[in-house]
Amino acid sequence: MDICYKFSKESFLDFFKLMQSFGQVHAPVRVSEQSFSFRPVEKPEQIAFEALRTILPPKKMFFPQRETLISYSGKEVKDHTPEPLAQVLFGVHPCDLAGLGIMDNIFSAGPPDSHYLARRQATLVVGLSCMPDKHCFCNSMGTDFPHSAYDIFLTDIGEDYYLQIATTLGEKLFDPKPDFIKTIDDQDNQSYKDFWTNRDKAFTSNFKSDNLKQIFDLEKDNPVWEELGKRCLSCGNCTPVCPTCYCFDVIDVASLDGNSGSREREWDSCQFTGFAKVSGDFNFRPGPVDRLKFWYRHKLHGFDDSYGLKTCVGCGRCTVSCPADIDDIVGVVLRLQASQNESKKDESA
Amino acid sequence: MKALNSGFVPIKGTLRSIVPMAQDNYLFQISVEDGSLSGCQPGQFIMLWIPGVGEAAISVCSGQVDGTLELCVRKVGRVTSALFQLEEGSFVGLRGPFGHGFPLDEYKGKDLCLIAGGLGVAPIRSLWQYVLAHRENYGKIILIYGMRHSIDLLFRQELRVLLRRHDIDVYIAAEEIVGPDLPPVPEQLGRVTDMIKLAPIDQNFQVAVCGPPVMYQYVIEELLAKNVRQSDIWLSLERHMKCGMGKCGHCFVGGKFACQEGPVFSLLELNLLPEVIECHRK
C-alpha cells in the first residue's frame, strides 16, 4: 500500500528542489512543435507537463542507444559497468512505467545485465498522471494505471498533486517531512478516484486483450500480415520508439594502433534484414512480412514462454512514428479478432 | 560500489593447436586460465571473441572440458576468418558455456541415435565422445553423418577408430565423392535421410540432430516414419547470437531464447512455434 500525501501545484518548486537534492532531474522537454524528449532540466519551467509521449521512451536512461561494455588493450580487458549515479526521472506516465517494469524484468532475469541495473537502481522514478489522446490504448493493455516501477507517483487532482510513495527510496526523500507536503482527506481521495474514473472514459478505443495469445496463434496466416508486410519499409522506426524493445547488437571498435579498442552495444531492430540471418546466408525471417509478423507477435502474443509477459504497453509511439502507417496495433488486433468472430459464426452456421 | 560484474567480460584463452581437417575447416584447441569452462556439457556453446573483430557463437566439440576445449570451425564469416589468421599461442576471449546441451540424463539407459549433417558434426562429436566415455550408461548407439562432398569429411581419423569399435554403429555418406574416399563403410553415397532409412532405429531411440537448417524437416519426416516420438527427437538449432544471456533478442525462436533455453530443444517443445524449422536462403 502506497503512502499518500498531497501538495499544492504552487509549491512544485519545493518538490522540484527536493528531487534535485537526490540527483540530476530528467524530465520531458518540448523539442519541437510536436515532439518531446526526456532531457536534463534545471528548473521547473523547462518541464513540458503537457507531454504525452516523448520521442524515445525512458528506456534510453538505463539502456542508452550506444554504450561501451568492455575495453581492451593487449590482453587486458576492462569492465565498463557504469558507476551508479543518483538521478531522477520525472514525468513518467503509466504506460512507460509498465514498459520500465518489463525492461527491469528482462534485464534482471537470467544472467543480470550489470550495465542496465547499475543505472536503474540509482534512479528515482517519479510518475505523472496523463489524459489519453486518440493513439493511446494502455487501457486495452491493462497498463493504464501505475502498478510498479515508480518510487513516487503524482496524480493531477486540480489545484494539488496527489502524491503516492511506493518505495523506501521514495520514502527517504520525504524524511523529514517537508512543510509543503500536506495530509490527505476524504475529499482528496474522492478527487483522486474521480480523476482515474474520468480518465478511463477519455479513451477512444478499447479492445479485449486477454485472448491475444489465442488470437495470434489462430490467425497466424491471416491475410492482414501479407497486406501490411507489403507496405512495410523495414525502416525499423517502430523498435527504438518502443518502451520494451531491447534488442541489441554488440560490435568491436578497434583503435588504429591495432592493439586496443572496445566492445560497444547498440540498439538493433528485428525489422532489419540481417537480424535473424545465420551462416551460409540462411535467414529465418527473410521478408518484411515475416519480420513484421514477428514483431507484432512478440509485442502482443508476448514472451508467454520466456518471461510470461506481453510487451506492448499501449503508448502509441509505433503508431505515430510508422511512415507506412502499418503499426496500427489497435486496428490490427480488431481485424484479427473480427476474423476470429467470423470463423466462429461460420462454424455455428 | 558496483552492483554486479558485466557478463560481457571474457575469460582469457590461448590457442594451443590448430589442425586443418578439411578445406576451410580447422580444429582449434584452446586452453583457458581458470577452470570456469570445465562444467561444459555436450551441445553447449561458447562465445569466441577475437579482439577488434567480434564474437561468434561456436559449439564446443570436445566431450570433456577441463583446462582445454576444442572448437571445430569453418571459415565463413568475419570472426571465423580472423580466427584462421591467428597462430598458435594467440590470445582469444571466451564467454560461456551457454545454454542447455543434449539431455544426458534423459538419454541414460536408452538407445541413442546421433545424426550430423556437415559441420553439425561438431556438437555431435562432443556427444559421441561423452557417451562413449560413459558407455555403460547407454543402450545401442548409432552415429549417422552425412555431408555434401566426401572431401568435407571432418574427424576422419577419429571416425576410423569408431568404425572399428563394436559398441557403436557408424553410417557415413556423402552426396558426391570428391577427393579421397570415405572410410570403409557399406554405403558411401547418399544423404542423411537415406542412412536413417537404413539404420535400425525404432520408437525406443533417443535422437540427437545437428546440421544445416534446411536438413531438419527431412530428417524429422524420416524419424517420425520410424515411429520415433517427437519428445525423443532433440534438435540443436543454429541462430544468430550476440549475448548468450537471453537479452539481445537475435536468437529468439517462437517464445524462447535459443541461447538460454536451447540451443538443444525437443521437437515437441518446438512444435507449435513458428520459424523453427522453415528457413530460406537469401
XYZ file of C-alpha atoms in Angstrom:
631
model
C 0.000 0.000 0.000
C 1.439 3.310 -1.038
C 1.914 6.159 1.428
C -0.250 9.061 0.229
C 0.040 12.823 0.650
C -0.661 15.845 -1.486
C 0.990 19.122 -2.322
C -0.191 22.285 -3.987
C 0.867 22.842 -7.612
C 2.048 26.259 -6.404
C 4.696 24.533 -4.315
C 6.000 22.466 -7.243
C 9.292 24.356 -6.991
C 9.755 22.909 -3.487
C 9.086 19.442 -4.830
C 11.495 20.084 -7.703
C 14.230 21.173 -5.296
C 13.638 18.039 -3.290
C 14.137 15.962 -6.454
C 17.295 17.930 -7.214
C 18.600 17.091 -3.759
C 18.526 13.444 -4.866
C 20.290 13.943 -8.186
C 20.106 15.397 -11.694
C 16.470 15.661 -12.761
C 15.474 14.435 -16.234
C 12.014 15.374 -17.473
C 10.049 15.719 -20.711
C 11.086 18.866 -22.568
C 9.462 20.257 -25.714
C 11.979 19.867 -28.535
C 9.795 20.846 -31.497
C 6.218 21.901 -32.145
C 5.005 18.327 -31.831
C 7.674 16.431 -30.008
C 9.064 15.940 -26.538
C 12.156 14.327 -25.143
C 13.432 13.315 -21.709
C 16.281 15.770 -21.056
C 18.186 17.039 -18.020
C 16.371 20.061 -16.543
C 17.498 22.689 -14.061
C 14.219 24.453 -13.313
C 10.500 23.554 -13.408
C 9.793 25.988 -16.284
C 11.740 23.715 -18.613
C 9.394 20.794 -17.988
C 6.659 20.117 -20.555
C 3.914 18.895 -18.212
C 1.617 18.525 -21.218
C 3.904 15.979 -22.890
C 2.073 12.746 -23.604
C 4.604 10.580 -25.385
C 8.259 11.517 -25.718
C 10.018 10.577 -28.977
C 12.055 7.923 -27.195
C 10.735 6.126 -24.136
C 12.548 6.330 -20.789
C 14.492 3.102 -21.511
C 17.213 5.308 -23.014
C 18.157 6.438 -19.487
C 19.233 2.923 -18.499
C 19.888 1.288 -21.852
C 21.446 4.021 -23.982
C 21.442 3.819 -27.760
C 25.123 3.059 -27.632
C 27.415 2.227 -24.734
C 30.791 0.638 -24.085
C 30.583 -2.796 -22.496
C 34.271 -3.571 -22.179
C 37.519 -2.119 -23.462
C 40.797 -3.876 -24.056
C 44.450 -3.126 -24.504
C 46.518 -6.135 -25.499
C 45.300 -8.940 -23.264
C 43.994 -6.604 -20.567
C 40.217 -6.312 -20.538
C 38.363 -3.654 -18.554
C 34.723 -3.885 -17.456
C 32.760 -0.715 -18.211
C 29.794 -1.364 -15.935
C 28.878 2.225 -15.009
C 29.249 3.600 -11.509
C 25.745 4.135 -10.114
C 24.915 7.835 -10.398
C 21.905 9.119 -8.469
C 19.417 10.748 -10.849
C 15.701 11.486 -11.035
C 13.431 10.584 -13.912
C 10.371 12.802 -13.665
C 7.102 12.699 -15.585
C 6.806 9.027 -16.479
C 3.271 8.090 -17.481
C 1.623 4.761 -16.561
C 2.324 3.106 -19.945
C 6.006 3.961 -19.703
C 6.120 2.759 -16.107
C 4.735 -0.563 -17.317
C 7.423 -0.522 -20.028
C 10.124 0.094 -17.435
C 8.735 -2.755 -15.348
C 9.083 -5.091 -18.344
C 12.624 -3.882 -19.072
C 13.501 -4.358 -15.374
C 12.266 -7.934 -15.604
C 14.233 -8.731 -18.737
C 17.482 -7.124 -17.668
C 17.393 -8.677 -14.177
C 16.413 -12.188 -15.305
C 18.897 -14.938 -16.069
C 22.414 -13.548 -16.003
C 21.569 -9.962 -14.896
C 22.684 -7.043 -17.021
C 25.025 -5.002 -14.833
C 25.071 -2.024 -17.203
C 21.299 -1.558 -17.130
C 20.893 -2.339 -13.436
C 23.661 -0.018 -12.204
C 21.855 2.946 -13.786
C 18.378 1.763 -12.956
C 18.970 1.079 -9.291
C 20.407 4.560 -8.708
C 17.433 6.309 -10.318
C 14.421 7.745 -8.528
C 11.408 7.377 -10.829
C 8.621 9.921 -10.414
C 5.452 9.063 -12.323
C 2.896 11.573 -13.507
C -0.746 11.090 -14.490
C -1.905 11.994 -18.006
C -5.005 12.184 -20.186
C -5.050 9.996 -23.321
C -5.131 11.139 -26.938
C -6.577 9.153 -29.854
C -3.447 6.965 -30.188
C -3.353 5.821 -26.562
C -4.592 2.308 -25.820
C -2.967 1.499 -22.477
C -6.497 0.856 -21.173
C -6.700 -2.163 -23.505
C -3.293 -3.481 -22.490
C -4.023 -3.125 -18.762
C -1.170 -0.638 -18.332
C -3.297 2.453 -17.790
C -2.774 2.618 -14.049
C 0.553 2.795 -12.188
C 1.308 -0.653 -10.807
C 5.063 -0.803 -10.412
C 8.442 0.620 -11.455
C 7.824 4.010 -9.777
C 9.128 5.362 -6.490
C 6.749 8.312 -6.416
C 3.620 8.961 -8.460
C 1.796 12.258 -8.886
C -1.850 12.440 -9.897
C -3.215 15.767 -11.064
C -6.283 16.423 -8.871
C -6.843 20.067 -9.832
C -5.034 22.534 -7.607
C -2.978 19.812 -5.969
C -0.927 16.793 -6.871
C -1.974 13.621 -5.106
C 1.317 12.051 -4.073
C 1.914 8.312 -3.760
C 5.138 6.938 -2.329
C 5.806 3.305 -3.220
C 9.397 2.546 -2.233
C 11.963 3.072 0.502
C 13.907 5.286 -1.889
C 10.815 7.478 -2.253
C 10.032 7.442 1.445
C 13.541 8.597 2.356
C 13.145 11.629 0.140
C 10.322 12.871 2.386
C 12.135 12.223 5.655
C 11.975 14.556 7.480
C 8.606 15.546 6.085
C 8.875 18.909 4.298
C 6.380 21.657 5.106
C 4.824 21.779 1.642
C 3.615 18.174 1.951
C 0.061 18.004 3.297
C -2.006 15.158 4.642
C -4.946 13.982 2.531
C -8.599 13.862 3.481
C -11.686 12.077 2.105
C -12.240 14.834 -0.421
C -8.727 14.324 -1.853
C -9.263 10.593 -2.077
C -12.522 11.248 -3.913
C -10.779 13.650 -6.325
C -8.125 11.022 -6.959
C -10.758 8.408 -7.689
C -12.664 10.838 -9.924
C -9.546 11.627 -11.917
C -8.871 7.986 -12.799
C -12.542 7.299 -13.491
C -12.795 10.260 -15.860
C -9.530 9.341 -17.488
C -10.855 5.878 -18.183
C -13.778 7.413 -20.051
C -11.487 9.501 -22.229
C -10.098 6.587 -24.267
C -11.353 6.359 -27.835
C -10.545 2.684 -28.356
C -10.847 -0.396 -26.262
C -10.155 -3.991 -27.199
C -10.172 -7.193 -25.274
C -6.612 -8.263 -24.571
C -6.991 -11.437 -22.536
C -7.365 -13.554 -25.687
C -4.431 -12.096 -27.646
C -2.263 -15.178 -27.344
C -5.023 -17.349 -28.735
C -5.859 -14.832 -31.494
C -2.245 -14.608 -32.634
C -1.900 -18.381 -32.735
C -5.144 -18.933 -34.610
C -4.738 -16.021 -37.029
C -1.098 -16.589 -37.893
C -1.989 -16.959 -41.571
C -4.475 -14.092 -41.672
C -4.184 -12.042 -44.918
C -3.556 -8.920 -42.838
C 0.105 -9.931 -42.462
C 0.760 -10.067 -46.212
C -1.103 -6.825 -46.652
C 0.854 -4.911 -44.015
C 4.150 -6.618 -44.783
C 3.965 -5.499 -48.394
C 3.751 -1.901 -47.225
C 6.500 -2.234 -44.598
C 9.680 -0.332 -45.429
C 11.761 -2.309 -42.883
C 12.955 1.052 -41.601
C 12.883 -0.179 -38.022
C 11.291 3.023 -36.666
C 8.870 1.008 -34.561
C 11.603 -0.545 -32.430
C 13.676 2.339 -30.955
C 10.469 4.178 -30.025
C 9.029 1.132 -28.262
C 9.353 1.227 -24.450
C 10.028 -2.510 -24.391
C 12.186 -3.168 -27.468
C 15.535 -4.079 -26.015
C 17.260 -6.000 -28.816
C 20.845 -5.013 -29.343
C 23.923 -5.681 -31.399
C 27.434 -5.847 -29.986
C 30.293 -4.652 -32.149
C 34.046 -4.347 -31.780
C 35.531 -0.927 -32.353
C 39.259 -1.307 -32.852
C 41.705 1.551 -32.395
C 44.138 2.411 -35.145
C 47.042 1.008 -33.099
C 45.554 -2.445 -33.758
C 46.130 -3.434 -30.149
C 43.316 -1.803 -28.242
C 39.661 -0.979 -28.624
C 36.271 -1.585 -27.132
C 33.133 -3.652 -27.467
C 30.088 -1.481 -27.893
C 26.443 -2.324 -27.534
C 23.928 -0.516 -29.702
C 20.208 -0.806 -30.307
C 19.284 -3.240 -33.059
C 15.976 -3.919 -34.752
C 14.245 -7.192 -35.618
C 12.920 -5.339 -38.685
C 16.357 -5.277 -40.329
C 17.088 -7.986 -42.917
C 20.175 -9.409 -41.229
C 18.707 -9.692 -37.740
C 17.988 -13.433 -37.846
C 20.490 -14.416 -40.527
C 22.874 -17.271 -39.748
C 25.966 -18.555 -41.525
C 25.537 -19.772 -45.068
C 23.138 -16.859 -45.653
C 20.196 -18.730 -44.180
C 17.602 -16.288 -42.943
C 14.748 -17.296 -40.683
C 12.846 -14.081 -41.392
C 13.880 -13.036 -44.890
C 10.967 -10.781 -45.864
C 9.182 -7.782 -44.328
C 6.077 -9.934 -43.862
C 7.987 -12.399 -41.651
C 9.634 -9.650 -39.682
C 6.542 -7.548 -39.143
C 4.556 -10.570 -38.046
C 7.384 -11.498 -35.666
C 7.343 -8.029 -34.115
C 3.557 -7.989 -33.684
C 3.604 -11.460 -32.222
C 6.380 -10.561 -29.836
C 4.551 -7.465 -28.613
C 1.073 -8.922 -28.283
C 1.319 -12.705 -28.055
C 4.275 -11.963 -25.902
C 7.030 -13.606 -24.054
C 4.495 -16.027 -22.760
C 7.093 -18.750 -22.818
C 10.235 -16.955 -21.692
C 9.095 -14.208 -19.375
C 5.320 -14.563 -19.233
C 4.808 -11.009 -20.423
C 3.044 -9.262 -23.246
C 5.394 -6.487 -24.165
C 3.066 -3.894 -25.690
C 2.121 -1.182 -23.196
C -0.252 0.774 -25.439
C 1.746 4.020 -25.601
C 1.023 4.522 -29.312
C 4.584 5.538 -30.219
C 4.895 2.970 -33.021
C 1.559 4.065 -34.451
C 2.589 7.711 -34.658
C 6.130 7.075 -35.874
C 5.481 4.491 -38.619
C 5.996 6.164 -42.016
C 3.934 3.468 -43.764
C 1.012 3.659 -41.354
C 1.074 -0.046 -40.619
C 1.854 -0.046 -36.906
C -1.770 0.422 -36.110
C -1.882 -2.069 -33.287
C -5.481 -1.303 -32.363
C -6.606 -1.716 -35.985
C -4.721 -4.979 -36.477
C -5.979 -6.516 -33.258
C -9.545 -5.550 -34.094
C -9.183 -7.124 -37.540
C -7.764 -10.342 -36.153
C -10.484 -10.520 -33.528
C -13.135 -9.861 -36.177
C -11.736 -12.722 -38.295
C -11.969 -14.978 -35.287
C -15.549 -13.998 -34.682
C -16.338 -14.658 -38.366
C -14.785 -18.129 -38.125
C -16.844 -18.876 -35.061
C -20.024 -17.770 -36.844
C -19.159 -19.932 -39.876
C -18.763 -22.948 -37.662
C -22.036 -22.470 -35.842
C -23.931 -21.798 -39.106
C 30.298 0.237 -5.221
C 29.452 -1.779 -8.308
C 26.354 -3.897 -8.068
C 27.499 -6.558 -10.468
C 30.138 -7.548 -12.932
C 29.362 -7.405 -16.569
C 28.572 -10.715 -18.220
C 30.360 -9.350 -21.270
C 33.858 -9.687 -19.813
C 35.512 -12.687 -21.476
C 37.853 -15.251 -19.965
C 41.333 -15.285 -21.461
C 42.110 -18.200 -23.734
C 45.243 -19.239 -25.614
C 45.249 -21.061 -28.958
C 47.219 -24.234 -28.210
C 46.943 -26.055 -31.508
C 45.438 -25.506 -34.914
C 44.821 -28.602 -37.033
C 43.452 -28.358 -40.581
C 40.768 -31.046 -41.061
C 39.191 -30.311 -44.413
C 39.082 -27.355 -46.732
C 38.307 -24.275 -44.597
C 37.609 -26.412 -41.530
C 40.140 -26.338 -38.721
C 40.163 -27.839 -35.262
C 41.291 -25.316 -32.650
C 42.395 -26.355 -29.217
C 42.138 -23.557 -26.677
C 43.344 -23.517 -23.093
C 41.767 -21.264 -20.522
C 43.352 -19.686 -17.478
C 40.729 -20.550 -14.896
C 38.534 -23.627 -14.621
C 35.329 -21.771 -15.429
C 34.543 -23.730 -18.589
C 35.000 -27.151 -17.002
C 31.277 -27.765 -16.472
C 30.663 -27.517 -20.215
C 28.204 -30.176 -21.447
C 27.886 -31.668 -24.941
C 25.715 -29.378 -27.065
C 26.524 -26.180 -25.176
C 28.292 -23.327 -26.917
C 30.684 -20.539 -26.117
C 31.103 -17.042 -27.492
C 34.533 -16.798 -29.058
C 35.988 -13.304 -29.193
C 38.729 -12.096 -31.497
C 39.662 -8.639 -30.151
C 38.944 -5.914 -32.659
C 36.832 -8.194 -34.848
C 33.931 -9.512 -32.811
C 32.320 -12.545 -31.233
C 30.772 -15.668 -32.729
C 28.724 -18.410 -31.090
C 30.539 -21.723 -31.562
C 29.607 -25.189 -30.330
C 32.127 -26.916 -28.146
C 33.162 -30.166 -29.843
C 35.078 -31.886 -27.067
C 33.189 -34.342 -24.867
C 35.042 -33.369 -21.750
C 36.250 -29.877 -20.967
C 38.739 -29.200 -18.221
C 41.625 -26.849 -18.875
C 41.233 -27.035 -22.642
C 38.413 -27.253 -25.113
C 38.178 -27.913 -28.818
C 36.271 -25.966 -31.430
C 35.756 -27.184 -34.969
C 35.329 -24.059 -37.043
C 34.555 -23.381 -40.684
C 35.825 -20.167 -42.212
C 32.591 -18.483 -43.265
C 32.347 -15.038 -41.731
C 34.317 -12.138 -40.329
C 35.146 -13.624 -36.931
C 35.985 -17.102 -38.206
C 38.154 -15.653 -40.997
C 40.086 -13.671 -38.388
C 40.445 -16.802 -36.252
C 42.004 -18.622 -39.215
C 44.677 -15.931 -39.432
C 45.801 -16.429 -35.824
C 48.802 -18.506 -34.856
C 49.367 -20.949 -32.026
C 49.902 -19.015 -28.806
C 47.494 -16.223 -29.789
C 45.091 -14.696 -27.295
C 41.334 -15.151 -27.743
C 38.434 -14.344 -25.409
C 35.751 -16.812 -24.378
C 32.393 -16.416 -22.647
C 30.151 -19.230 -21.554
C 29.376 -22.069 -21.663
C 25.839 -21.045 -22.569
C 22.510 -22.764 -22.954
C 21.240 -26.265 -22.473
C 23.056 -29.027 -24.306
C 21.822 -32.531 -25.098
C 19.747 -34.040 -22.242
C 22.287 -36.549 -20.953
C 20.094 -37.641 -18.040
C 17.171 -38.268 -20.365
C 19.440 -40.425 -22.571
C 20.592 -42.662 -19.705
C 19.702 -46.309 -20.145
C 18.278 -45.735 -23.620
C 19.265 -46.408 -27.224
C 20.798 -43.400 -28.917
C 20.999 -42.222 -32.490
C 23.269 -39.267 -33.241
C 22.662 -37.533 -36.566
C 25.052 -34.977 -38.024
C 24.952 -33.086 -41.290
C 28.042 -31.202 -42.467
C 29.607 -29.031 -39.793
C 26.784 -30.129 -37.453
C 29.169 -32.950 -36.640
C 30.982 -30.593 -34.228
C 28.486 -30.702 -31.318
C 27.578 -34.304 -32.216
C 31.243 -35.218 -31.746
C 31.163 -33.830 -28.186
C 28.165 -36.076 -27.601
C 29.738 -39.261 -29.003
C 32.915 -38.614 -27.014
C 30.845 -38.180 -23.874
C 28.587 -41.210 -24.303
C 31.482 -43.464 -25.315
C 33.367 -42.332 -22.209
C 30.303 -43.394 -20.190
C 29.387 -46.294 -22.470
C 27.829 -48.466 -19.758
C 25.067 -45.888 -19.241
C 23.593 -46.267 -22.719
C 21.964 -48.934 -24.881
C 22.646 -49.206 -28.618
C 24.439 -46.241 -30.169
C 24.102 -45.321 -33.842
C 26.015 -42.488 -35.493
C 24.846 -41.078 -38.828
C 27.000 -38.479 -40.505
C 26.293 -37.045 -43.931
C 27.940 -34.330 -45.973
C 27.703 -32.869 -49.443
C 31.207 -33.791 -50.709
C 33.375 -36.547 -49.302
C 36.296 -34.130 -49.220
C 34.466 -32.243 -46.430
C 34.654 -35.197 -44.037
C 35.701 -34.000 -40.592
C 37.346 -36.049 -37.806
C 38.498 -38.634 -40.355
C 40.970 -40.382 -38.034
C 38.591 -40.433 -35.105
C 35.835 -41.922 -37.277
C 38.192 -44.684 -38.461
C 38.655 -45.624 -34.812
C 34.890 -45.519 -34.205
C 34.337 -47.791 -37.202
C 36.497 -50.431 -35.582
C 34.511 -50.362 -32.349
C 31.666 -52.857 -31.924
C 29.667 -50.770 -29.472
C 28.725 -48.042 -31.942
C 27.186 -48.387 -35.429
C 28.601 -45.790 -37.768
C 26.960 -44.677 -41.028
C 28.816 -42.158 -43.162
C 27.815 -40.985 -46.609
C 28.392 -38.069 -48.958
C 26.135 -36.819 -51.714
C 29.130 -36.773 -54.042
C 32.527 -38.416 -53.849
C 35.118 -35.734 -54.417
C 38.750 -36.252 -53.448
C 39.737 -39.031 -51.072
C 37.308 -41.872 -50.394
C 35.335 -42.039 -47.195
C 36.453 -44.508 -44.540
C 35.350 -48.066 -45.391
C 31.577 -48.005 -44.852
C 28.994 -50.029 -46.801
C 27.080 -47.139 -48.367
C 29.290 -44.201 -49.245
C 26.902 -42.356 -51.489
C 23.711 -40.856 -50.127
C 22.039 -38.351 -47.903
C 21.461 -38.316 -44.164
C 17.842 -39.323 -44.823
C 18.983 -42.402 -46.803
C 21.076 -43.522 -43.847
C 18.178 -43.021 -41.428
C 16.144 -45.363 -43.670
C 18.920 -47.987 -43.492
C 19.656 -47.752 -39.787
C 17.728 -49.943 -37.310
C 16.103 -47.036 -35.494
C 12.788 -47.608 -33.711
C 10.481 -45.955 -31.199
C 12.835 -46.779 -28.332
C 15.521 -44.427 -29.583
C 16.512 -41.011 -28.311
C 17.785 -38.999 -31.272
C 20.186 -36.037 -31.311
C 20.325 -33.970 -34.504
C 22.601 -31.168 -35.661
C 23.079 -29.935 -39.194
C 22.347 -27.089 -41.564
C 18.891 -25.537 -41.045
C 17.481 -26.985 -44.310
C 18.220 -30.535 -43.208
C 15.840 -30.623 -40.252
C 12.457 -31.027 -41.872
C 13.629 -34.005 -43.985
C 15.324 -35.688 -41.035
C 12.241 -35.189 -38.870
C 9.988 -36.753 -41.528
C 12.195 -39.858 -41.697
C 12.415 -40.198 -37.932
C 8.677 -39.866 -37.483
C 8.242 -42.514 -40.187
C 10.363 -44.774 -37.954
C 7.935 -44.105 -35.089
C 10.390 -42.086 -33.043
C 8.419 -39.930 -30.626
C 8.542 -36.138 -31.034
C 9.638 -35.790 -27.421
C 12.608 -38.053 -28.182
C 13.932 -36.027 -31.129
C 16.430 -33.420 -29.910
C 17.441 -30.702 -32.327
C 20.332 -28.329 -31.890
C 19.271 -25.062 -33.531
C 21.611 -22.604 -35.119
C 20.712 -18.972 -34.502
C 22.380 -15.587 -34.744
C 23.600 -14.718 -31.228
C 25.148 -11.637 -29.708
C 24.986 -12.002 -25.937
C 24.289 -15.591 -24.850
C 22.306 -14.253 -21.907
C 18.727 -14.058 -23.193
C 18.847 -10.322 -23.807
C 19.960 -9.281 -27.283
C 16.959 -10.907 -28.957
C 18.719 -12.288 -32.033
C 18.218 -15.953 -31.181
C 14.538 -15.600 -30.282
C 12.619 -18.611 -31.618
C 8.860 -18.557 -31.205
C 8.659 -17.831 -27.498
C 12.104 -18.953 -26.416
C 15.682 -17.730 -26.364
C 17.807 -20.364 -28.105
C 20.887 -19.176 -26.178
C 19.336 -19.854 -22.783
C 16.646 -22.472 -23.213
C 18.356 -24.100 -26.211
C 20.250 -24.474 -28.426
C 19.021 -28.070 -27.992
C 15.237 -28.415 -27.946
C 12.965 -31.425 -28.228
C 10.788 -31.385 -31.323
C 7.752 -31.475 -29.055
C 8.815 -28.182 -27.449
C 9.259 -26.561 -30.834
C 6.195 -27.967 -32.474
C 3.888 -25.008 -32.252
C 6.480 -22.319 -32.682
C 6.815 -20.509 -35.990
C 10.135 -20.061 -37.817
C 11.794 -23.004 -36.143
C 12.430 -25.384 -38.971
C 11.460 -23.495 -42.098
C 14.184 -21.245 -43.403
C 15.144 -19.581 -46.648
C 18.381 -18.752 -48.316
C 18.557 -15.073 -49.135
